[in-house]
Short mmCIF file of C-alpha atoms and ligand atoms in Angstrom, two decimals:
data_model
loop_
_atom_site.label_atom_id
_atom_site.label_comp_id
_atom_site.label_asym_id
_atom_site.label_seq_id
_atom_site.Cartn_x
_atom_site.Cartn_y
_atom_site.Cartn_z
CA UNK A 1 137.31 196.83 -81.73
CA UNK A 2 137.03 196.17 -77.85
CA UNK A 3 136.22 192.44 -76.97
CA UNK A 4 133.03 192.96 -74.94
CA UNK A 5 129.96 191.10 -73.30
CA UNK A 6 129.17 187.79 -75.66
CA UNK A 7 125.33 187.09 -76.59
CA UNK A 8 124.06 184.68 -79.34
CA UNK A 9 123.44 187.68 -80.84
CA UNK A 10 126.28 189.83 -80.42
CA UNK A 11 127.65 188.90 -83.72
CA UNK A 12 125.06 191.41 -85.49
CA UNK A 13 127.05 193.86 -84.16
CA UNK A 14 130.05 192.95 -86.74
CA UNK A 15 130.17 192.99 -90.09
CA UNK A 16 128.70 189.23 -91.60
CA UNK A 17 130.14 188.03 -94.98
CA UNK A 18 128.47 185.32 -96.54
CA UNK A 19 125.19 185.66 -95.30
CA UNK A 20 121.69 186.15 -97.80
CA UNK A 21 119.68 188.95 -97.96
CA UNK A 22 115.54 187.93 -97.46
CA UNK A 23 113.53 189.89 -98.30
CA UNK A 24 110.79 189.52 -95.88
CA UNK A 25 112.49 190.37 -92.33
CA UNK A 26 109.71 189.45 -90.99
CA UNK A 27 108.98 185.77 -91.85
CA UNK A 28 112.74 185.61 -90.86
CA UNK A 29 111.97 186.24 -87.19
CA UNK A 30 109.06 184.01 -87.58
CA UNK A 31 111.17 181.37 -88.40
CA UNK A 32 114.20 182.30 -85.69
CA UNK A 33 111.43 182.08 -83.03
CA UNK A 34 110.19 179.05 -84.13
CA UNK A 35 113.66 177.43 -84.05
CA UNK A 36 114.34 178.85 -80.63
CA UNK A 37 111.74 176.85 -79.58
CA UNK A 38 112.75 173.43 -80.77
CA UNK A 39 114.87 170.90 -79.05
CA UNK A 40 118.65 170.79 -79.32
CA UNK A 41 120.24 168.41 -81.77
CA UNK A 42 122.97 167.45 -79.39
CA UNK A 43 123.20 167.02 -75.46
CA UNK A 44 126.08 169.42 -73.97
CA UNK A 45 127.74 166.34 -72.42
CA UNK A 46 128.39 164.94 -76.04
CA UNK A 47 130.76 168.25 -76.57
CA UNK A 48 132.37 167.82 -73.50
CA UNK A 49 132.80 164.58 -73.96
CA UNK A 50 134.12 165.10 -77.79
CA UNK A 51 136.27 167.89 -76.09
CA UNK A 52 137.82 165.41 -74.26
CA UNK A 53 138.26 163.01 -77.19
CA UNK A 54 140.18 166.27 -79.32
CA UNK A 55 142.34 166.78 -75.76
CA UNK A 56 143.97 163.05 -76.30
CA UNK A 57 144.67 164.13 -80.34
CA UNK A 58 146.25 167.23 -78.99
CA UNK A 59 148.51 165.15 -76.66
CA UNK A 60 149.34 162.97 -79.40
CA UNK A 61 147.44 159.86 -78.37
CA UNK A 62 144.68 159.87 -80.97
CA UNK A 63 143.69 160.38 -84.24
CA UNK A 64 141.25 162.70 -85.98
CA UNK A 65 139.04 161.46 -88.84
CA UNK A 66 136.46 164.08 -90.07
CA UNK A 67 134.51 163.55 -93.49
CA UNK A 68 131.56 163.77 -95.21
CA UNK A 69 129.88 165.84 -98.25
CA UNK A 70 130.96 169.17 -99.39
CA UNK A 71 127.16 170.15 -98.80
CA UNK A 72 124.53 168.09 -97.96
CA UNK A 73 120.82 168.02 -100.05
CA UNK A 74 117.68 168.12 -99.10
CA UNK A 75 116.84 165.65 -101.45
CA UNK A 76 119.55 162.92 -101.03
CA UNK A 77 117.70 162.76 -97.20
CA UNK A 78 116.75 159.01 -96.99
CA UNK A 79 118.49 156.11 -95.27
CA UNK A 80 120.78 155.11 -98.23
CA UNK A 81 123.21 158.24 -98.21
CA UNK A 82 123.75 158.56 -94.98
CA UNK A 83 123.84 154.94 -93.95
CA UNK A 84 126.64 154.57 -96.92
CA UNK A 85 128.85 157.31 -96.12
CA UNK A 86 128.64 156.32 -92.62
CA UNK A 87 129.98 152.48 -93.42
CA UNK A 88 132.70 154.38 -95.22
CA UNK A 89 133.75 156.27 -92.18
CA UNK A 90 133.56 153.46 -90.15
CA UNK A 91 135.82 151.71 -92.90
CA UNK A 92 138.39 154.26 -93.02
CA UNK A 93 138.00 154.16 -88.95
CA UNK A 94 139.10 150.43 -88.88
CA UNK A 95 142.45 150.75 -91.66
CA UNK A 96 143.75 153.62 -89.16
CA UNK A 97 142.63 151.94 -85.65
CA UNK A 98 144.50 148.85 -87.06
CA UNK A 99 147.51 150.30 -88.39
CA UNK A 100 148.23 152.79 -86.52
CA UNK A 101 147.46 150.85 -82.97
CA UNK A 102 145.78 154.20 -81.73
CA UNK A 103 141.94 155.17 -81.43
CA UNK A 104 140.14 157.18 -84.06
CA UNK A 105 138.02 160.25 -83.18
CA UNK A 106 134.69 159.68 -85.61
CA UNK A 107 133.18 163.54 -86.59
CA UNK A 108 130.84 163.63 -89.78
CA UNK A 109 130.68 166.65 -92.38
CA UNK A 110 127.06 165.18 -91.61
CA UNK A 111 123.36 166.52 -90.14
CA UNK A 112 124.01 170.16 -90.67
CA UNK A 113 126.09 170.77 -93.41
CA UNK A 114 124.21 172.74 -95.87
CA UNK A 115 125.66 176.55 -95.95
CA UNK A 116 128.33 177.20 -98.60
CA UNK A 117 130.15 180.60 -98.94
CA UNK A 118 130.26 181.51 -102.23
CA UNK A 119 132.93 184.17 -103.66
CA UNK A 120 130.40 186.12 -105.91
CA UNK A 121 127.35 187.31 -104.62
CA UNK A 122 125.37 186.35 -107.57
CA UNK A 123 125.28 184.77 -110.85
CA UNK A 124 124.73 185.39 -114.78
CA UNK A 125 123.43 183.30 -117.59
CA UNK A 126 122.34 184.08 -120.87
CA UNK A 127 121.65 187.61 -119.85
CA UNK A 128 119.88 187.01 -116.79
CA UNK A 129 120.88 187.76 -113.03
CA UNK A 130 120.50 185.58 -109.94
CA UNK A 131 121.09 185.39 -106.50
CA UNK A 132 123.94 182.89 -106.52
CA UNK A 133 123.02 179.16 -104.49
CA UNK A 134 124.44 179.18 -101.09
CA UNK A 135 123.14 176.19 -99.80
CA UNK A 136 120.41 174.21 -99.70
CA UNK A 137 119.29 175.84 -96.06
CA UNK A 138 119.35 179.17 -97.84
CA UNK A 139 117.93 178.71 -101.31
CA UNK A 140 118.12 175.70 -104.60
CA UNK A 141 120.31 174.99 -107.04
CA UNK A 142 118.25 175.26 -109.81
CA UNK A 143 118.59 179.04 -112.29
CA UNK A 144 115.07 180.68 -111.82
CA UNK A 145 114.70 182.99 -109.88
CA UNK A 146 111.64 181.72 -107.41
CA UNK A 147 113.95 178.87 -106.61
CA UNK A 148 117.00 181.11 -106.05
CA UNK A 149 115.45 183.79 -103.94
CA UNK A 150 116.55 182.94 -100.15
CA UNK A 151 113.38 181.33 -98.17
CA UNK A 152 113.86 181.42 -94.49
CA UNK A 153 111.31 178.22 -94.04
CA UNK A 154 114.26 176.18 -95.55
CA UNK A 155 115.72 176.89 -92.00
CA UNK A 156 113.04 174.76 -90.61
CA UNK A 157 113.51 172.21 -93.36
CA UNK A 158 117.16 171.91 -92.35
CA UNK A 159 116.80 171.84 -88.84
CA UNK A 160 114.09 168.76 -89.37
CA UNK A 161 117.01 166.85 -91.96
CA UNK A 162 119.73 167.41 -89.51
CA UNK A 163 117.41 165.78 -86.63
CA UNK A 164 116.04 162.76 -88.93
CA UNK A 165 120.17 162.36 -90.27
CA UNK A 166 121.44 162.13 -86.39
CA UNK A 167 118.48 159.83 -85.29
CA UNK A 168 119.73 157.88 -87.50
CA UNK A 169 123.34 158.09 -87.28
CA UNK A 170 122.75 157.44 -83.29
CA UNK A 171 120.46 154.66 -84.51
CA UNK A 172 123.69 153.19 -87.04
CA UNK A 173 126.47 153.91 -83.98
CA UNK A 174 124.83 152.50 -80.82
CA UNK A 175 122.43 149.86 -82.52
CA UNK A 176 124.62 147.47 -83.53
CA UNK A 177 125.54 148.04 -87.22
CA UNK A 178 129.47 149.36 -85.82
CA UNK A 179 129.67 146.24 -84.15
CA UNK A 180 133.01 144.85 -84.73
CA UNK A 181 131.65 141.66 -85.24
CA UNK A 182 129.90 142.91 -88.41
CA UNK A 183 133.15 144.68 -90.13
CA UNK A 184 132.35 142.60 -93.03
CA UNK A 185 128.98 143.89 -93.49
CA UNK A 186 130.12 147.59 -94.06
CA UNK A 187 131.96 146.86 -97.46
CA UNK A 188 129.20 148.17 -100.45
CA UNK A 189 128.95 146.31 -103.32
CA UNK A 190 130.92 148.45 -106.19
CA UNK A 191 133.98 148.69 -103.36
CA UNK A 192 134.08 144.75 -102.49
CA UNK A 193 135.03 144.09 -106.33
CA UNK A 194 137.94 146.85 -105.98
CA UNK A 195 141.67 146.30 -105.04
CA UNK A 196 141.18 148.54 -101.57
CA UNK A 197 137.56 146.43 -101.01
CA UNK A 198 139.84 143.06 -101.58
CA UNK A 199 142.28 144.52 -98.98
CA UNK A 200 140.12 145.37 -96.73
CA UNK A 201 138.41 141.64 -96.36
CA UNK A 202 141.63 140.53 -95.72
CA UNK A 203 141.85 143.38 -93.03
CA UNK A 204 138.08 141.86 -91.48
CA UNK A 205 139.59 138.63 -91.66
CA UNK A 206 142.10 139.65 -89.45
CA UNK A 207 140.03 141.62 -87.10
CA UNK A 208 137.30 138.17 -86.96
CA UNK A 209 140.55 135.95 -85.71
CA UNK A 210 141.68 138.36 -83.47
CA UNK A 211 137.94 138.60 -81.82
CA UNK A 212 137.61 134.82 -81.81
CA UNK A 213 140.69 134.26 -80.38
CA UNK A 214 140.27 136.52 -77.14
CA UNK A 215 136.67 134.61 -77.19
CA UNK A 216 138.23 131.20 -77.23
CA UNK A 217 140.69 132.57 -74.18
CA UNK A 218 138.08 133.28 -72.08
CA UNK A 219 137.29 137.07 -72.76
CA UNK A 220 133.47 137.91 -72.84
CA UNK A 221 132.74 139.69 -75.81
CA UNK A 222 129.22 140.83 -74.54
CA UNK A 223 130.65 142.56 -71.70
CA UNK A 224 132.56 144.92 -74.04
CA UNK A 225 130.65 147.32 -74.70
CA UNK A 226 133.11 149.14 -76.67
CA UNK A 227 133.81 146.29 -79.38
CA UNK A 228 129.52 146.88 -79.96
CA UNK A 229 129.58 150.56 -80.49
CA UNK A 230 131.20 154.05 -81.61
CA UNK A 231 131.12 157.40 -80.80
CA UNK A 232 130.08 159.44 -83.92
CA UNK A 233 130.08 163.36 -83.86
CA UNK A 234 128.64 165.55 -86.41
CA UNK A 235 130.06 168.97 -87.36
CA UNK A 236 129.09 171.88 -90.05
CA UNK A 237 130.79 175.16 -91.13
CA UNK A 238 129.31 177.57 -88.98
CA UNK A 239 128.13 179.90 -91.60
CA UNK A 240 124.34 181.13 -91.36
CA UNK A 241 124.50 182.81 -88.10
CA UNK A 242 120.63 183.32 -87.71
CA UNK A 243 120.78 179.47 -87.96
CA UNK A 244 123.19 179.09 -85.32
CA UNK A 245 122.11 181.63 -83.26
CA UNK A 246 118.33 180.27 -82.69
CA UNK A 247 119.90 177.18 -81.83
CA UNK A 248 122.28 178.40 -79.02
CA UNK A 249 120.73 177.26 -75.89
CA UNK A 250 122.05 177.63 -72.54
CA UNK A 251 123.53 174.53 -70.21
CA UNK A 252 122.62 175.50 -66.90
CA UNK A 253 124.54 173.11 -64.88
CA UNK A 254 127.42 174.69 -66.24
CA UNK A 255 126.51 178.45 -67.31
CA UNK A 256 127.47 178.06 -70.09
CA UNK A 257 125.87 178.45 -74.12
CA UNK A 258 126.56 176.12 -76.50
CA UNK A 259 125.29 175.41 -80.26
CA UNK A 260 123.26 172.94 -80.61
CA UNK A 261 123.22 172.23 -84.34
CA UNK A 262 126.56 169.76 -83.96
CA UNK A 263 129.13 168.79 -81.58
CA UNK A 264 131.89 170.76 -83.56
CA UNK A 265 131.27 173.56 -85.25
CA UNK A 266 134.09 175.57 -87.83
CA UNK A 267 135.04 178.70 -89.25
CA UNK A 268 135.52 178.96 -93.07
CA UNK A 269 138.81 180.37 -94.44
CA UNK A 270 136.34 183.07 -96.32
CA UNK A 271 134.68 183.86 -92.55
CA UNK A 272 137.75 183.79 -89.86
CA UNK A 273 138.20 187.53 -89.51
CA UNK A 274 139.43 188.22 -86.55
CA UNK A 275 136.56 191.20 -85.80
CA UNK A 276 134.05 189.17 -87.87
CA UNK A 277 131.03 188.52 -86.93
CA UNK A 278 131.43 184.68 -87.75
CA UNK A 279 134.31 184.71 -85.48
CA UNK A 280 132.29 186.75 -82.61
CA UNK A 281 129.93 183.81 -82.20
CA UNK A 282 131.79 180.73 -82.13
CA UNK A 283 133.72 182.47 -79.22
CA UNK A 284 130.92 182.40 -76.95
CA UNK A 285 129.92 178.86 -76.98
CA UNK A 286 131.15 175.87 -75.63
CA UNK A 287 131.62 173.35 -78.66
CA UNK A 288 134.68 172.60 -80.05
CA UNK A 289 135.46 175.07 -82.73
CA UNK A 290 137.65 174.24 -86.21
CA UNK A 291 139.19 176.95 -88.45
CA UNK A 292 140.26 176.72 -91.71
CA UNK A 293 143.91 177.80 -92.86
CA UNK A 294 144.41 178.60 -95.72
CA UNK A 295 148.29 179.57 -97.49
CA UNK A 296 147.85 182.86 -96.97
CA UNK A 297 147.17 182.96 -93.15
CA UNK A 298 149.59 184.65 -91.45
CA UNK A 299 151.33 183.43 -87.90
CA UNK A 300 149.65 186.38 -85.92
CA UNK A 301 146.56 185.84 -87.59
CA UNK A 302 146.04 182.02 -86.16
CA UNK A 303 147.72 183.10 -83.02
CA UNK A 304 145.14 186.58 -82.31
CA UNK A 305 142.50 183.30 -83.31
CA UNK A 306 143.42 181.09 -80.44
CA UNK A 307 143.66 184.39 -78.15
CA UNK A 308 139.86 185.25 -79.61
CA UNK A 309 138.47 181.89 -79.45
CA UNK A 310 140.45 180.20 -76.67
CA UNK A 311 141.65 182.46 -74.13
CA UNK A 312 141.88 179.78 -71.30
CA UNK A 313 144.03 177.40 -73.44
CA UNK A 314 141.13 174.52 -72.72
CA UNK A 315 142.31 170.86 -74.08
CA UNK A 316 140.45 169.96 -77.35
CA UNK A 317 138.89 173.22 -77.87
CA UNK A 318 140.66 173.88 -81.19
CA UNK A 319 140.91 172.21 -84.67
CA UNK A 320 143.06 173.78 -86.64
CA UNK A 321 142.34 172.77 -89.97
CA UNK A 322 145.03 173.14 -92.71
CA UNK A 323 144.18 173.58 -96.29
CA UNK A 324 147.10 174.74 -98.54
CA UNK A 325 147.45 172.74 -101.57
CA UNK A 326 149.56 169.89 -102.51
CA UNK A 327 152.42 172.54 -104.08
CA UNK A 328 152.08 174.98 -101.09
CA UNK A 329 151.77 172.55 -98.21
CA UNK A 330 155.81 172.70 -97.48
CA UNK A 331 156.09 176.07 -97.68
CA UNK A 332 153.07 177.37 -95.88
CA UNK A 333 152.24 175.08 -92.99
CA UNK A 334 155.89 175.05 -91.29
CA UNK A 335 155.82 178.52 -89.83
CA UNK A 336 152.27 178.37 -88.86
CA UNK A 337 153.03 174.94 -86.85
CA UNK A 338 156.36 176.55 -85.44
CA UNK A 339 154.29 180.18 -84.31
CA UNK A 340 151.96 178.05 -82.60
CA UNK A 341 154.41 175.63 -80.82
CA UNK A 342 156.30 178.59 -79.63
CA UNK A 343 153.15 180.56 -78.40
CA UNK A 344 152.66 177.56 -76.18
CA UNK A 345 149.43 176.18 -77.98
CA UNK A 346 148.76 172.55 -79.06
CA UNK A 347 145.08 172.47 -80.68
CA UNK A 348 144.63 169.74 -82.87
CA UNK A 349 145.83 169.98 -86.06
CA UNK A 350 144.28 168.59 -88.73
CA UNK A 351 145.37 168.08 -92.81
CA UNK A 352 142.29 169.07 -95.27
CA UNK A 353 143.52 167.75 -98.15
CA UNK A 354 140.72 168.81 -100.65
CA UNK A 355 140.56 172.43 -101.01
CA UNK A 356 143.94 173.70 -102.03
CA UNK A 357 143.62 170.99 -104.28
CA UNK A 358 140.21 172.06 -106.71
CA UNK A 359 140.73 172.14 -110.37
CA UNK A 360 138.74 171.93 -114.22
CA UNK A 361 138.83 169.20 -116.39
CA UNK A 362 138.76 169.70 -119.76
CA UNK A 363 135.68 169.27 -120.01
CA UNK A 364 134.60 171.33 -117.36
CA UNK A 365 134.27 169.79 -114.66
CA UNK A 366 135.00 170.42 -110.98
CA UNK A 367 137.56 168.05 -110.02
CA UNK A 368 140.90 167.10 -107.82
CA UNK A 369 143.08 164.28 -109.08
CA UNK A 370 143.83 161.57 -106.39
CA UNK A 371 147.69 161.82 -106.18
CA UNK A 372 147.35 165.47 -105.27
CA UNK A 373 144.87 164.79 -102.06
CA UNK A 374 147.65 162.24 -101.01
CA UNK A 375 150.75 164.36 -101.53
CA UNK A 376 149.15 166.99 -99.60
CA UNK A 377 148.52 164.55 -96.77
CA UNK A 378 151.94 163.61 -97.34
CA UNK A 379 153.26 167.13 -97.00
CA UNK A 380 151.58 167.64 -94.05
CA UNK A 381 153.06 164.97 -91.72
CA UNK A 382 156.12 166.02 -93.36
CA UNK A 383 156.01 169.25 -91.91
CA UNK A 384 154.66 168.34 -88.50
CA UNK A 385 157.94 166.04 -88.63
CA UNK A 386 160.21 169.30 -89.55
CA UNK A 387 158.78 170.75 -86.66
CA UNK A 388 158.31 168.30 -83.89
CA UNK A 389 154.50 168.81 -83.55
CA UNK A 390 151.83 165.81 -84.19
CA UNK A 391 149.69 165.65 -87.08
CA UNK A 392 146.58 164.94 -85.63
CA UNK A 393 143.96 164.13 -87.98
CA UNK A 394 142.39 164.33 -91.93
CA UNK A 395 139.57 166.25 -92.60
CA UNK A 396 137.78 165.13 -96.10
CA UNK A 397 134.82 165.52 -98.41
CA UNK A 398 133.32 162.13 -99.21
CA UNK A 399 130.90 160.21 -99.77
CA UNK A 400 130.27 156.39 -99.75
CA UNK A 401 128.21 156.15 -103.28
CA UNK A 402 129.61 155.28 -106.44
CA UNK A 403 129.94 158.50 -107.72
CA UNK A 404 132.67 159.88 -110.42
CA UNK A 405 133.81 163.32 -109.54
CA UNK A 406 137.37 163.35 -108.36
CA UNK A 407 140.23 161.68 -111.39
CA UNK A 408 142.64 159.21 -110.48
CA UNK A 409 142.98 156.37 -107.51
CA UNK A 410 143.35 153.05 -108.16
CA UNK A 411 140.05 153.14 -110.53
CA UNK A 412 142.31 155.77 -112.65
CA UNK A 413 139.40 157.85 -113.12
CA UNK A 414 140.25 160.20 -116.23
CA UNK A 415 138.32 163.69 -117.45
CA UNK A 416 136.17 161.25 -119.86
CA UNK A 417 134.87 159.52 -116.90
CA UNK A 418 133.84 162.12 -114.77
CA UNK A 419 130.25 162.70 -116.75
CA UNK A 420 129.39 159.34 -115.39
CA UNK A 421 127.73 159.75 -111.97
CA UNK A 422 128.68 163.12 -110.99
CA UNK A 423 126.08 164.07 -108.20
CA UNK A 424 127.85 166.54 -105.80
CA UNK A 425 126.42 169.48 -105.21
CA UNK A 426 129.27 171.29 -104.66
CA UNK A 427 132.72 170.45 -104.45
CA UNK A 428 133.88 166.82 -105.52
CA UNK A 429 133.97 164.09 -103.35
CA UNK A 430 135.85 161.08 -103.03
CA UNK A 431 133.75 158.12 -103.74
CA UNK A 432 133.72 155.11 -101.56
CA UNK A 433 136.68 153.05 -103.13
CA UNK A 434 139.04 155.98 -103.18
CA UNK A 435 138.29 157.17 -99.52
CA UNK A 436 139.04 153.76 -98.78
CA UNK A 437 141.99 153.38 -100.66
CA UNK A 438 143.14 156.54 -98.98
CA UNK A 439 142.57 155.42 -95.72
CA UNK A 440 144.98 152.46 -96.65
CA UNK A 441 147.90 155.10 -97.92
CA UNK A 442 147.61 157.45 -95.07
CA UNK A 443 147.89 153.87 -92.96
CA UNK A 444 151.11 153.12 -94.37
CA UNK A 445 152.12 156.73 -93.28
CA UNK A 446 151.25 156.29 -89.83
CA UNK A 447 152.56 152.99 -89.81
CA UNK A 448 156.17 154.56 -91.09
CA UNK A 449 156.11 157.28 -88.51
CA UNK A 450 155.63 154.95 -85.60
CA UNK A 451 158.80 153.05 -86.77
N1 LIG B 1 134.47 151.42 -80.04
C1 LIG B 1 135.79 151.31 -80.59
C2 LIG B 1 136.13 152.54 -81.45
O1 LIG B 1 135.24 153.28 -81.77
C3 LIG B 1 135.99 150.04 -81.41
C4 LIG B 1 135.08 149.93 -82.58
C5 LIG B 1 133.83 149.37 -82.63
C6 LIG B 1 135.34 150.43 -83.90
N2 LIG B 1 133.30 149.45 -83.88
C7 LIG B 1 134.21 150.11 -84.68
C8 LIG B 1 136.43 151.10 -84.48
C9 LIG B 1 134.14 150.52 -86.02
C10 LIG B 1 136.35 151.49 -85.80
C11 LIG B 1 135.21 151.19 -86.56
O2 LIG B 1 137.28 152.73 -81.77
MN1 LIG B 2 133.86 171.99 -100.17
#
């Protein structure tokens, strides 16, 4: 198909996996007007600006840290989940500032991530036949079928989460609680009492003498603006186009249309078809845009991508986000990183180490074991080593509550142990002690490769 004239809504010209059928077109376009009408989440100088951020990780002189639930839920809204995964991130933040001597690019799974592709289109039990959940912005979790029928107000309830999560969030960066006078304060109970929280006071320790020793030398803390505050960007999958479409808006200083939902928006490995309708959007705006690569991508596949989604080669306008599996990693991501070198490309790429890596307990659980999520974060410096390119960032799903849904880690979390507090609704998460105690490991292999 010919690449032609881009609209937020030229993507209904291409075929759209993933999406729900409602059955009442009509209160859909209620609802898309309605949205159209609303405020943007996010100013388009925060995605230049992140742009900019992704062009110094593509030259090799930052780091990419990107993490957050597998899906977000309407009803964990409230100041304690979001305020707890943030500490994490800010946690994680401060082990890879510190040991790898090189800033860290902040971006939240966070304020917008609530579509979930699902690989059957609906679901049986005990005889009876649903529309499977997609998502808390498309219908609930719960088997009747009122609950599972997709609503097109939950579009509304969304956008109003995603804009009380970021107030928030902006509140949590700018407002003092990042200050890094107050690292100590970010370390939650149940991780303080753990090996990684013990390390990790030592780590604040540190940080507290360093700060009070450029004090006592004469250097004026309160004119520092940067020790006070961080930069924190949200991102989403960009999955429910009518979503994403009604919150396009157009930057006139520029000409240009961006989404509005998040800073960073990406494209599922399920959704990346190169005449896709998922793939026709994101082209058109301005954000930066992540795609997900899975083992079976092919080299022509990620380089007609960059053609599609980044003809002018722009700095920081591509994440490409590798998800291959802790066995598969050293096979599969070598001649994807060598295609792309050679084609004259350096996006960002970034290790998702929690995908390729899904498996059942035996007792039926959802889970990924610990040691797998590192050796695929292992694997994947390895092969940016092998072929000369930098490994620019780690792209998780966590969360900063106590919860018990991925084995292993120093807590040596077995199948028995999952029952416990497992909360996700979706895939399983790292709790706030193993994210942390990840953040230490990945340290030491930053810390190796700058030797
Ligand atoms: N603003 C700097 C940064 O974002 C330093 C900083 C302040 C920081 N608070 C932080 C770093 C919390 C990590 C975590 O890098
Ligand atoms: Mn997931």
């Amino acid at each position: 198909m010919a690449v032609q004239h881009w609209s937020p809504s030229s993507w209904r010209e291409r075929k759209a996996l993933q999406l729900p059928a409602y059955p009442d077109a009509g209160a859909l376009q209620a609802v898309e007007g309605r949205l159209s009408s609303l405020p943007p989440l996010i100013f388009p100088g925060e995605i230049t600006q992140l742009k900019a951020r992704l062009a110094a990780v593509s030259r090799g002189e930052a780091f990419l840290l990107q993490g957050g639930d597998c899906a977000e839920s309407f009803d964990e809204l409230g100041q304690m989940p979001v305020e707890s995964t943030f500490r994490v991130i800010l946690q994680m933040a401060v082990v890879l500032t510190y040991a790898a001597s090189c800033p860290v690019i902040k971006v939240g799974r966070i304020a917008g991530q609530f579509a979930k592709p699902r690989s059957s289109d609906t679901e049986t039990a005990q005889g009876v036949t649903l529309p499977s959940y997609r998502g808390d912005i498309i219908n609930g979790a719960e088997f009747s079928a009122d609950v599972r029928t997709p609503d097109p107000q939950r579009l509304l309830t969304a956008y109003s989460h995603s804009a009380a999560t970021l107030n928030l969030l902006r509140a949590l960066a700018q407002g003092g609680f990042a200050d890094l006078h107050r690292v100590h304060g970010w370390t939650a109970d149940f991780v303080r009492r753990s090996p990684q929280g013990e390390r990790f006071e030592e780590l604040a320790d540190r940080i507290d003498q360093s700060l009070a020793f450029m004090e006592a030398c004469g250097f004026d803390a309160a004119k520092a603006p940067q020790l006070h505050a961080v930069e924190f960007y949200t991102s989403h999958e960009a999955l429910h186009l009518h979503y994403e479409e009604a919150l396009t808006r157009h930057d006139e200083s520029c000409d240009r249309s961006y989404g509005a939902s998040a800073h960073m928006l990406w494209l599922g490995e399920r959704t990346r078809g190169i005449e896709g309708a998922h793939v026709e959007y994101l082209r058109g705006i301005d954000n930066a845009v992540g795609v997900k690569l899975g083992p079976a991508a092919r080299p022509e596949d990620v380089l007609a991508l960059l053609d599609r989604l980044d003809p002018n080669h722009e700095p920081g306008r591509i994440v490409l986000i590798a998800r291959m599996g802790s066995d598969k990693v050293a096979d599969a991501l070598p001649p994807l990183l060598s295609a792309v070198r050679d084609a004259g490309r350096t996006p960002v790429w970034c290790c998702d180490p929690m995908h390729g890596n899904t498996v059942t307990s035996s007792n039926g659980y959802k889970t990924r074991d610990f040691g797998r999520i590192l050796d695929e974060v292992r694997g994947f410096f390895a092969a940016h080593r092998q072929e000369g390119t930098y490994p620019g960032g780690l792209h998780f799903e966590m969360t900063g509550q106590d919860v018990t849904e991925c084995r292993g880690g120093a807590q040596a979390l077995g199948d028995e142990g999952l029952a416990e507090r497992y909360r996700t609704a979706c895939d399983p998460r790292l709790n706030g002690s193993q994210s942390l105690e990840l953040a230490f490991l990945v340290a030491d292999v930053l810390r190796s490769r700058g030797r």
